[in-house]
Amino acid sequence: MGRESIFANEEVIELINERFVPVAADDWYQRRRDDAVGKFFVGVANQGPRKGEGGNTRQGIYCFTASGKLLAYRNHHDAGVMLDEFRRALDKFAKLPPEDREPGAVEVPPLDDAKLDQRYARKLPTGAIAVRVFARALERDADGKCRTCAAESGKPSYGLLSSLDHLWIMPDEWRALAPRGAKVGDEFAVPAAVAQRIARYHLIDNTRGEPAMWRREEVRKNAMTLTVIEATATALKLRLDGEVLLSTDAEAEKAKRGYDARLLGHIELDRAKPAVQRFDIVALGDHWGESTYTRGARPGRTPFGIAFELADGKQAADAVPPQASREIGGYLRP
Amino acid sequence: MSSTKHNATVCTNRLRVLASVLGLICGALPLSASRAAEAIKSTDFAELHKLIQPSEKESAWLSINWHTDLWKAREKAAAEGKPILLWEMDGHPLGCT
């Protein structure tokens, strides 16, 4: 929600880019880390109202110095309120002694990667690829054509904007997309772990917050096939066709939550490097229902689309791990 | 035409009419009704792929020079003499929240 309500505001963007060093983090990891990074964060957060008693969340927006002195804390969705908070933080910063604010005055100890808490320091494994995954609630016009949903006049676009997550595909998995000797017309199944990971963790409605992922038994149908469209010594072009039925009840009609969708995709591999050059997929179907942290779903079955594209690493967000990788073992072995 | 053949033809025609009527009813059902998803047409792919992704306006928050590593942000803040702004959410703010 903050993306639209606070961080899309031009004044906020300008102020942050000029006067702060902005960083974004997932509190689920940060508050659990038993290493220098986790201790530094907890030391800052404990100066504010969110002390995380009982392992509770410490989420919010914090301003603090490189030495760890808290300047401001607020968790508000109004850009005006947050702008005031950011300006107050800058005023406080300006009044600090030089040893807390002059360039080069604060000495930050080097971080020893070997001492990071590996349970909560999640990074894309070497050789793996990251894929951006966008999801959006859609509607159909009179001709049945999909379009984006417009917010009612004066109301926020909560739940109607495109959401973002990331899919990780391991090196052996994407290499398996290009079997040796594959020729035009060949058809084969998407590697089971990849198909299951996509279905369980990425064909989800995350447009209103953290969604429940699909349980293994809730994947009622998952058929994803690759067809070789072009094959040369250096390149392989594949078309992906898929059909999924995900529902909380074996009888989809009775299920409180579900997604009944078809997939179409285009995947291209450079066989010489080897590397994935394109990973464009669209899933489109009807979604229904909500989960604990995604209240406010549209009633009934409504069109819902999910788009995948290869992350090029140019956006800071490309480094963000998949939401479902908090339980990394289950994510990699779905 | 024998009576048996005549009855079979009438029965078949009735079934065809019934199937047509059912087809029309199903085709006219609102989206809220249960039905299997339709295949995505190749000709619609590019448009759908773009439609689902965020518009330029929706991506405005990405024009902030976000870091994703608190320690690197701390080092940069120390070097440049700036305060750190940390956006901390349950679910990564630059990912799935």
CSV table of C-alpha atoms in Angstrom, one decimal:
chain,number,residue,atom,x,y,z
A,1,MET,CA,0.0,0.0,0.0
A,2,GLY,CA,2.9,2.4,0.8
A,3,ARG,CA,4.1,2.1,-2.7
A,4,GLU,CA,1.1,4.1,-4.0
A,5,SER,CA,0.2,6.1,-0.9
A,6,ILE,CA,3.7,7.3,0.2
A,7,PHE,CA,6.5,6.4,-2.1
A,8,ALA,CA,4.9,7.4,-5.4
A,9,ASN,CA,4.6,11.0,-4.2
A,10,GLU,CA,6.9,13.3,-6.1
A,11,GLU,CA,7.9,15.4,-3.1
A,12,VAL,CA,8.6,12.2,-1.1
A,13,ILE,CA,10.7,10.7,-3.9
A,14,GLU,CA,12.8,13.9,-4.3
A,15,LEU,CA,13.4,14.3,-0.6
A,16,ILE,CA,14.4,10.7,-0.1
A,17,ASN,CA,16.7,10.6,-3.1
A,18,GLU,CA,18.5,13.8,-2.1
A,19,ARG,CA,18.7,13.6,1.7
A,20,PHE,CA,18.5,10.0,2.7
A,21,VAL,CA,20.0,6.6,2.0
A,22,PRO,CA,16.9,4.5,1.4
A,23,VAL,CA,16.7,0.8,2.1
A,24,ALA,CA,13.9,-1.7,2.2
A,25,ALA,CA,13.7,-4.9,4.1
A,26,ASP,CA,11.4,-7.8,5.1
A,27,ASP,CA,10.9,-7.7,8.8
A,28,TRP,CA,10.3,-11.4,8.9
A,29,TYR,CA,14.0,-12.0,8.2
A,30,GLN,CA,15.4,-8.9,9.8
A,31,ARG,CA,13.9,-9.4,13.3
A,32,ARG,CA,15.0,-13.0,13.4
A,33,ARG,CA,18.6,-12.5,12.3
A,34,ASP,CA,21.1,-13.5,14.9
A,35,ASP,CA,24.1,-11.6,13.4
A,36,ALA,CA,25.6,-8.1,13.2
A,37,VAL,CA,22.8,-6.9,10.8
A,38,GLY,CA,20.0,-8.2,13.0
A,39,LYS,CA,21.5,-6.8,16.1
A,40,PHE,CA,22.1,-3.4,14.5
A,41,PHE,CA,18.4,-3.3,13.4
A,42,VAL,CA,17.0,-4.5,16.7
A,43,GLY,CA,19.2,-1.9,18.5
A,44,VAL,CA,17.6,0.9,16.3
A,45,ALA,CA,14.0,-0.5,16.6
A,46,ASN,CA,14.3,-0.8,20.4
A,47,GLN,CA,14.6,2.9,20.6
A,48,GLY,CA,11.1,3.3,19.2
A,49,PRO,CA,7.7,2.0,20.0
A,50,ARG,CA,8.0,-1.4,18.2
A,51,LYS,CA,10.2,-3.4,20.5
A,52,GLY,CA,9.1,-6.7,19.1
A,53,GLU,CA,8.0,-8.4,22.3
A,54,GLY,CA,7.4,-12.1,21.9
A,55,GLY,CA,8.8,-12.0,18.4
A,56,ASN,CA,6.2,-9.6,17.2
A,57,THR,CA,6.6,-7.5,14.1
A,58,ARG,CA,8.7,-4.4,14.1
A,59,GLN,CA,7.4,-3.2,10.7
A,60,GLY,CA,7.2,0.5,9.9
A,61,ILE,CA,9.3,3.3,8.5
A,62,TYR,CA,12.5,4.2,10.4
A,63,CYS,CA,14.9,7.1,10.0
A,64,PHE,CA,18.3,6.7,11.9
A,65,THR,CA,21.9,7.5,11.7
A,66,ALA,CA,24.7,5.2,10.4
A,67,SER,CA,25.8,4.9,14.1
A,68,GLY,CA,22.3,3.6,15.0
A,69,LYS,CA,20.6,6.5,16.6
A,70,LEU,CA,16.8,6.5,15.9
A,71,LEU,CA,15.6,9.9,14.5
A,72,ALA,CA,12.0,9.0,13.7
A,73,TYR,CA,9.6,6.0,13.5
A,74,ARG,CA,6.1,6.0,11.9
A,75,ASN,CA,3.9,3.5,10.2
A,76,HIS,CA,1.4,5.7,8.4
A,77,HIS,CA,0.0,5.6,4.8
A,78,ASP,CA,-0.4,9.3,4.2
A,79,ALA,CA,2.3,11.0,2.2
A,80,GLY,CA,1.8,14.3,3.9
A,81,VAL,CA,2.1,12.8,7.4
A,82,MET,CA,5.3,10.9,6.4
A,83,LEU,CA,6.8,14.0,4.7
A,84,ASP,CA,6.5,15.8,8.0
A,85,GLU,CA,8.1,12.9,9.8
A,86,PHE,CA,11.0,12.7,7.3
A,87,ARG,CA,11.6,16.5,7.7
A,88,ARG,CA,11.6,16.3,11.5
A,89,ALA,CA,14.1,13.5,11.2
A,90,LEU,CA,16.3,15.6,9.0
A,91,ASP,CA,16.1,18.5,11.5
A,92,LYS,CA,17.1,16.2,14.3
A,93,PHE,CA,20.0,14.8,12.2
A,94,ALA,CA,21.2,18.4,11.5
A,95,LYS,CA,21.4,19.1,15.2
A,96,LEU,CA,23.5,16.0,16.1
A,97,PRO,CA,27.1,16.4,16.9
A,98,PRO,CA,29.5,16.2,13.9
A,99,GLU,CA,30.7,12.7,14.9
A,100,ASP,CA,27.2,11.4,14.2
A,101,ARG,CA,26.6,13.1,10.9
A,102,GLU,CA,29.7,14.3,9.1
A,103,PRO,CA,30.7,12.3,6.0
A,104,GLY,CA,33.2,9.7,7.0
A,105,ALA,CA,32.8,10.4,10.7
A,106,VAL,CA,31.0,7.1,11.6
A,107,GLU,CA,33.1,4.0,11.2
A,108,VAL,CA,31.0,1.0,10.0
A,109,PRO,CA,32.8,-2.3,10.8
A,110,PRO,CA,33.2,-4.5,7.8
A,111,LEU,CA,30.7,-7.4,7.6
A,112,ASP,CA,32.1,-10.9,7.7
A,113,ASP,CA,29.9,-12.9,5.3
A,114,ALA,CA,30.9,-16.1,7.0
A,115,LYS,CA,29.3,-14.9,10.2
A,116,LEU,CA,25.9,-14.0,8.7
A,117,ASP,CA,22.9,-15.9,10.0
A,118,GLN,CA,22.4,-18.1,6.9
A,119,ARG,CA,18.9,-19.1,8.1
A,120,TYR,CA,17.8,-15.6,7.3
A,121,ALA,CA,20.3,-14.2,4.9
A,122,ARG,CA,18.6,-15.1,1.6
A,123,LYS,CA,20.5,-14.6,-1.7
A,124,LEU,CA,19.9,-15.9,-5.2
A,125,PRO,CA,22.0,-19.0,-5.5
A,126,THR,CA,24.9,-18.9,-7.9
A,127,GLY,CA,23.8,-19.7,-11.5
A,128,ALA,CA,20.1,-19.5,-10.6
A,129,ILE,CA,17.8,-17.1,-12.4
A,130,ALA,CA,15.3,-14.7,-11.0
A,131,VAL,CA,12.0,-14.0,-12.7
A,132,ARG,CA,9.7,-11.1,-11.9
A,133,VAL,CA,6.1,-12.2,-11.2
A,134,PHE,CA,3.4,-9.6,-11.5
A,135,ALA,CA,-0.3,-10.2,-10.6
A,136,ARG,CA,-3.3,-8.1,-11.2
A,137,ALA,CA,-7.1,-8.2,-10.8
A,138,LEU,CA,-8.7,-7.7,-14.1
A,139,GLU,CA,-12.2,-7.2,-15.5
A,140,ARG,CA,-13.7,-8.0,-18.9
A,141,ASP,CA,-15.4,-5.5,-21.2
A,142,ALA,CA,-18.6,-6.2,-23.1
A,143,ASP,CA,-16.6,-8.0,-25.7
A,144,GLY,CA,-15.0,-10.3,-23.1
A,145,LYS,CA,-11.6,-8.5,-23.5
A,146,CYS,CA,-9.5,-8.1,-20.3
A,147,ARG,CA,-8.7,-4.7,-19.0
A,148,THR,CA,-7.4,-3.2,-15.7
A,149,CYS,CA,-9.9,-2.3,-13.0
A,150,ALA,CA,-10.4,1.3,-12.2
A,151,ALA,CA,-10.8,2.4,-8.6
A,152,GLU,CA,-14.1,4.1,-7.7
A,153,SER,CA,-13.8,7.9,-7.7
A,154,GLY,CA,-12.1,9.2,-4.6
A,155,LYS,CA,-11.2,5.7,-3.3
A,156,PRO,CA,-7.7,4.2,-3.2
A,157,SER,CA,-6.6,1.6,-5.7
A,158,TYR,CA,-5.9,-0.9,-3.0
A,159,GLY,CA,-6.0,-4.4,-4.5
A,160,LEU,CA,-6.3,-3.1,-8.0
A,161,LEU,CA,-2.6,-2.4,-8.7
A,162,SER,CA,-0.1,-4.8,-10.1
A,163,SER,CA,1.8,-6.8,-7.4
A,164,LEU,CA,5.3,-8.1,-7.5
A,165,ASP,CA,7.1,-11.2,-6.4
A,166,HIS,CA,10.1,-13.2,-7.7
A,167,LEU,CA,10.4,-16.7,-8.9
A,168,TRP,CA,13.8,-18.5,-8.5
A,169,ILE,CA,14.8,-21.3,-10.9
A,170,MET,CA,17.9,-23.3,-10.0
A,171,PRO,CA,20.7,-23.9,-12.5
A,172,ASP,CA,19.9,-27.6,-13.0
A,173,GLU,CA,16.3,-26.7,-13.4
A,174,TRP,CA,16.6,-24.1,-16.2
A,175,ARG,CA,19.2,-26.2,-17.9
A,176,ALA,CA,16.7,-29.1,-18.0
A,177,LEU,CA,14.4,-26.9,-20.0
A,178,ALA,CA,16.7,-27.5,-23.0
A,179,PRO,CA,17.2,-31.3,-23.3
A,180,ARG,CA,20.0,-32.4,-25.6
A,181,GLY,CA,18.9,-33.2,-29.1
A,182,ALA,CA,15.6,-31.2,-28.8
A,183,LYS,CA,14.2,-30.5,-32.2
A,184,VAL,CA,11.3,-28.5,-33.6
A,185,GLY,CA,7.9,-30.0,-32.7
A,186,ASP,CA,9.2,-32.0,-29.7
A,187,GLU,CA,7.0,-31.7,-26.6
A,188,PHE,CA,7.9,-32.4,-23.1
A,189,ALA,CA,6.7,-31.5,-19.6
A,190,VAL,CA,8.1,-28.6,-17.6
A,191,PRO,CA,10.4,-30.1,-14.9
A,192,ALA,CA,8.1,-31.2,-12.1
A,193,ALA,CA,9.7,-29.0,-9.4
A,194,VAL,CA,9.5,-25.9,-11.6
A,195,ALA,CA,5.8,-26.5,-12.5
A,196,GLN,CA,4.9,-27.2,-8.9
A,197,ARG,CA,6.8,-24.2,-7.6
A,198,ILE,CA,5.1,-21.9,-10.1
A,199,ALA,CA,1.7,-23.4,-9.2
A,200,ARG,CA,2.0,-23.5,-5.5
A,201,TYR,CA,3.9,-20.3,-4.8
A,202,HIS,CA,3.4,-18.0,-7.8
A,203,LEU,CA,-0.1,-18.5,-9.1
A,204,ILE,CA,-1.4,-16.6,-6.0
A,205,ASP,CA,-3.4,-13.5,-5.4
A,206,ASN,CA,-0.9,-11.2,-3.6
A,207,THR,CA,-2.5,-8.0,-4.6
A,208,ARG,CA,-3.8,-7.2,-1.1
A,209,GLY,CA,-0.9,-8.4,1.1
A,210,GLU,CA,0.8,-11.6,2.1
A,211,PRO,CA,-1.3,-14.5,0.7
A,212,ALA,CA,-1.6,-18.1,1.8
A,213,MET,CA,0.3,-20.3,-0.6
A,214,TRP,CA,-1.3,-23.4,-2.1
A,215,ARG,CA,-0.9,-26.6,-0.2
A,216,ARG,CA,0.3,-29.6,-2.2
A,217,GLU,CA,-3.1,-31.2,-2.1
A,218,GLU,CA,-4.7,-28.0,-3.3
A,219,VAL,CA,-3.1,-28.3,-6.7
A,220,ARG,CA,-5.9,-30.2,-8.3
A,221,LYS,CA,-4.6,-29.9,-11.8
A,222,ASN,CA,-1.2,-28.8,-13.0
A,223,ALA,CA,-0.3,-29.6,-16.6
A,224,MET,CA,2.5,-27.5,-18.2
A,225,THR,CA,4.0,-28.5,-21.5
A,226,LEU,CA,6.9,-27.2,-23.5
A,227,THR,CA,7.0,-27.3,-27.3
A,228,VAL,CA,10.1,-26.7,-29.3
A,229,ILE,CA,9.4,-23.9,-31.8
A,230,GLU,CA,12.9,-23.2,-33.0
A,231,ALA,CA,16.1,-25.1,-32.5
A,232,THR,CA,19.5,-24.2,-33.7
A,233,ALA,CA,23.0,-24.9,-32.5
A,234,THR,CA,22.9,-21.7,-30.4
A,235,ALA,CA,19.3,-21.0,-29.6
A,236,LEU,CA,16.2,-22.8,-28.4
A,237,LYS,CA,12.8,-21.3,-28.5
A,238,LEU,CA,10.0,-23.0,-26.5
A,239,ARG,CA,6.3,-22.4,-26.1
A,240,LEU,CA,4.7,-23.2,-22.8
A,241,ASP,CA,1.1,-24.3,-22.6
A,242,GLY,CA,-0.5,-24.9,-19.3
A,243,GLU,CA,-3.7,-25.6,-17.4
A,244,VAL,CA,-4.0,-25.4,-13.6
A,245,LEU,CA,-6.8,-25.8,-11.1
A,246,LEU,CA,-5.9,-24.7,-7.6
A,247,SER,CA,-8.6,-24.9,-5.0
A,248,THR,CA,-9.0,-25.3,-1.3
A,249,ASP,CA,-11.6,-28.0,-1.7
A,250,ALA,CA,-11.4,-31.1,-4.0
A,251,GLU,CA,-14.7,-29.9,-5.4
A,252,ALA,CA,-13.8,-26.5,-6.9
A,253,GLU,CA,-17.5,-25.4,-6.7
A,254,LYS,CA,-17.3,-25.7,-2.9
A,255,ALA,CA,-13.8,-24.2,-2.5
A,256,LYS,CA,-13.6,-21.0,-0.5
A,257,ARG,CA,-10.5,-20.0,-2.5
A,258,GLY,CA,-9.3,-21.0,-5.9
A,259,TYR,CA,-7.7,-20.2,-9.2
A,260,ASP,CA,-8.7,-21.8,-12.5
A,261,ALA,CA,-6.3,-20.7,-15.2
A,262,ARG,CA,-4.6,-21.4,-18.4
A,263,LEU,CA,-1.0,-20.5,-19.2
A,264,LEU,CA,0.8,-19.5,-22.3
A,265,GLY,CA,4.5,-18.6,-22.4
A,266,HIS,CA,7.6,-18.1,-24.5
A,267,ILE,CA,11.0,-19.2,-23.2
A,268,GLU,CA,14.2,-18.7,-25.0
A,269,LEU,CA,17.6,-20.2,-24.2
A,270,ASP,CA,21.1,-19.4,-25.5
A,271,ARG,CA,22.6,-22.8,-25.8
A,272,ALA,CA,26.1,-21.5,-26.4
A,273,LYS,CA,26.5,-19.6,-23.1
A,274,PRO,CA,24.2,-21.3,-21.9
A,275,ALA,CA,21.7,-18.9,-20.5
A,276,VAL,CA,18.0,-18.1,-20.3
A,277,GLN,CA,17.2,-15.1,-22.6
A,278,ARG,CA,13.5,-14.9,-22.2
A,279,PHE,CA,11.0,-16.2,-19.7
A,280,ASP,CA,7.7,-14.6,-20.5
A,281,ILE,CA,4.5,-16.4,-19.3
A,282,VAL,CA,1.0,-15.2,-18.8
A,283,ALA,CA,-1.6,-17.0,-16.6
A,284,LEU,CA,-5.2,-16.0,-17.0
A,285,GLY,CA,-8.3,-17.3,-15.4
A,286,ASP,CA,-10.8,-16.8,-12.7
A,287,HIS,CA,-9.7,-16.3,-9.1
A,288,TRP,CA,-12.0,-16.4,-6.1
A,289,GLY,CA,-11.7,-16.0,-2.3
A,290,GLU,CA,-9.1,-14.6,0.1
A,291,SER,CA,-6.8,-15.6,3.0
A,292,THR,CA,-6.0,-14.3,6.4
A,293,TYR,CA,-3.9,-11.4,5.3
A,294,THR,CA,-5.5,-10.7,2.0
A,295,ARG,CA,-9.0,-9.6,3.1
A,296,GLY,CA,-11.2,-7.5,0.8
A,297,ALA,CA,-11.3,-9.8,-2.3
A,298,ARG,CA,-13.8,-9.0,-5.0
A,299,PRO,CA,-17.0,-11.2,-4.6
A,300,GLY,CA,-17.3,-14.3,-6.7
A,301,ARG,CA,-15.0,-15.5,-9.5
A,302,THR,CA,-13.3,-12.7,-11.2
A,303,PRO,CA,-10.6,-12.5,-13.9
A,304,PHE,CA,-7.1,-12.5,-12.6
A,305,GLY,CA,-3.8,-12.4,-14.5
A,306,ILE,CA,-0.2,-13.2,-13.6
A,307,ALA,CA,2.7,-12.3,-15.8
A,308,PHE,CA,6.3,-13.6,-15.6
A,309,GLU,CA,9.4,-12.0,-17.1
A,310,LEU,CA,13.1,-12.6,-16.7
A,311,ALA,CA,14.7,-10.2,-14.1
A,312,ASP,CA,17.7,-8.4,-15.6
A,313,GLY,CA,19.1,-7.4,-12.3
A,314,LYS,CA,18.8,-3.6,-13.1
A,315,GLN,CA,16.2,-3.0,-10.4
A,316,ALA,CA,17.0,-3.1,-6.7
A,317,ALA,CA,13.9,-5.2,-6.3
A,318,ASP,CA,15.4,-7.9,-8.5
A,319,ALA,CA,17.5,-8.9,-5.5
A,320,VAL,CA,14.4,-9.6,-3.3
A,321,PRO,CA,13.9,-13.3,-2.6
A,322,PRO,CA,10.6,-15.0,-3.4
A,323,GLN,CA,8.0,-14.5,-0.7
A,324,ALA,CA,7.6,-18.3,-0.3
A,325,SER,CA,11.4,-18.8,0.1
A,326,ARG,CA,11.2,-18.0,3.8
A,327,GLU,CA,10.8,-21.7,4.0
A,328,ILE,CA,13.6,-22.3,1.5
A,329,GLY,CA,13.6,-26.1,1.7
A,330,GLY,CA,9.9,-26.3,0.8
A,331,TYR,CA,10.3,-23.7,-1.9
A,332,LEU,CA,13.1,-25.6,-3.7
A,333,ARG,CA,11.4,-28.9,-3.2
A,334,PRO,CA,7.7,-28.1,-3.7
B,1,MET,CA,-38.6,-44.7,-42.8
B,2,SER,CA,-39.3,-47.3,-40.2
B,3,SER,CA,-40.9,-46.3,-36.9
B,4,THR,CA,-37.7,-47.2,-35.0
B,5,LYS,CA,-35.5,-45.1,-37.4
B,6,HIS,CA,-38.0,-42.2,-37.2
B,7,ASN,CA,-38.0,-42.3,-33.4
B,8,ALA,CA,-34.2,-42.4,-33.3
B,9,THR,CA,-33.9,-39.4,-35.7
B,10,VAL,CA,-36.4,-37.4,-33.6
B,11,CYS,CA,-34.5,-38.3,-30.4
B,12,THR,CA,-31.2,-37.2,-32.0
B,13,ASN,CA,-32.7,-33.9,-33.2
B,14,ARG,CA,-34.1,-33.2,-29.8
B,15,LEU,CA,-30.8,-33.9,-28.2
B,16,ARG,CA,-29.1,-31.5,-30.7
B,17,VAL,CA,-31.6,-28.8,-29.9
B,18,LEU,CA,-31.1,-29.4,-26.1
B,19,ALA,CA,-27.3,-29.3,-26.6
B,20,SER,CA,-27.7,-26.0,-28.5
B,21,VAL,CA,-29.9,-24.5,-25.9
B,22,LEU,CA,-27.5,-25.6,-23.1
B,23,GLY,CA,-24.6,-24.2,-25.1
B,24,LEU,CA,-26.3,-20.8,-25.5
B,25,ILE,CA,-27.2,-20.8,-21.7
B,26,CYS,CA,-23.6,-21.6,-20.8
B,27,GLY,CA,-22.2,-19.1,-23.2
B,28,ALA,CA,-24.4,-16.4,-21.7
B,29,LEU,CA,-23.5,-17.2,-18.1
B,30,PRO,CA,-21.8,-14.4,-16.1
B,31,LEU,CA,-18.2,-14.8,-15.2
B,32,SER,CA,-19.2,-15.5,-11.6
B,33,ALA,CA,-20.4,-18.9,-12.8
B,34,SER,CA,-18.1,-21.9,-12.5
B,35,ARG,CA,-16.3,-22.9,-15.7
B,36,ALA,CA,-12.9,-24.0,-16.9
B,37,ALA,CA,-10.6,-21.3,-18.0
B,38,GLU,CA,-10.3,-20.6,-21.7
B,39,ALA,CA,-7.0,-21.0,-23.5
B,40,ILE,CA,-5.0,-17.8,-24.1
B,41,LYS,CA,-4.9,-16.8,-27.7
B,42,SER,CA,-1.4,-16.2,-29.1
B,43,THR,CA,-2.6,-13.0,-30.6
B,44,ASP,CA,-3.6,-11.7,-27.1
B,45,PHE,CA,-0.3,-12.7,-25.4
B,46,ALA,CA,1.8,-9.5,-25.7
B,47,GLU,CA,-1.1,-7.3,-24.7
B,48,LEU,CA,-2.0,-9.4,-21.7
B,49,HIS,CA,1.6,-9.6,-20.6
B,50,LYS,CA,1.9,-5.8,-20.6
B,51,LEU,CA,-1.6,-5.2,-19.1
B,52,ILE,CA,-0.8,-7.2,-16.0
B,53,GLN,CA,2.5,-5.5,-15.4
B,54,PRO,CA,2.6,-2.2,-13.5
B,55,SER,CA,2.1,1.0,-15.5
B,56,GLU,CA,4.7,3.8,-15.3
B,57,LYS,CA,2.6,5.6,-12.7
B,58,GLU,CA,2.4,2.4,-10.6
B,59,SER,CA,6.1,2.0,-10.8
B,60,ALA,CA,6.9,5.5,-9.4
B,61,TRP,CA,8.1,4.1,-6.1
B,62,LEU,CA,10.9,2.4,-8.0
B,63,SER,CA,12.4,5.8,-8.9
B,64,ILE,CA,13.6,5.9,-5.3
B,65,ASN,CA,17.2,4.6,-5.2
B,66,TRP,CA,16.4,1.7,-2.9
B,67,HIS,CA,19.0,-0.5,-1.4
B,68,THR,CA,18.1,-4.0,-0.2
B,69,ASP,CA,21.1,-4.5,2.1
B,70,LEU,CA,21.0,-2.7,5.4
B,71,TRP,CA,24.7,-2.9,6.0
B,72,LYS,CA,25.6,-1.5,2.6
B,73,ALA,CA,23.1,1.3,3.2
B,74,ARG,CA,24.8,2.0,6.5
B,75,GLU,CA,28.2,2.2,4.9
B,76,LYS,CA,26.9,4.6,2.2
B,77,ALA,CA,25.1,6.7,4.8
B,78,ALA,CA,28.3,6.9,6.9
B,79,ALA,CA,30.4,7.8,3.9
B,80,GLU,CA,28.0,10.5,2.6
B,81,GLY,CA,26.9,11.9,5.9
B,82,LYS,CA,23.2,11.2,5.4
B,83,PRO,CA,20.6,9.5,7.6
B,84,ILE,CA,19.2,6.1,6.6
B,85,LEU,CA,15.5,5.7,5.8
B,86,LEU,CA,14.4,2.1,6.4
B,87,TRP,CA,11.1,0.8,5.0
B,88,GLU,CA,10.5,-2.4,6.9
B,89,MET,CA,7.4,-4.5,6.4
B,90,ASP,CA,6.3,-8.0,7.0
B,91,GLY,CA,6.8,-9.2,3.4
B,92,HIS,CA,9.4,-7.3,1.5
B,93,PRO,CA,8.3,-3.8,0.5
B,94,LEU,CA,10.0,-4.3,-2.9
B,95,GLY,CA,8.5,-7.7,-3.3
B,96,CYS,CA,5.4,-9.4,-2.2
B,97,THR,CA,3.5,-7.4,0.4
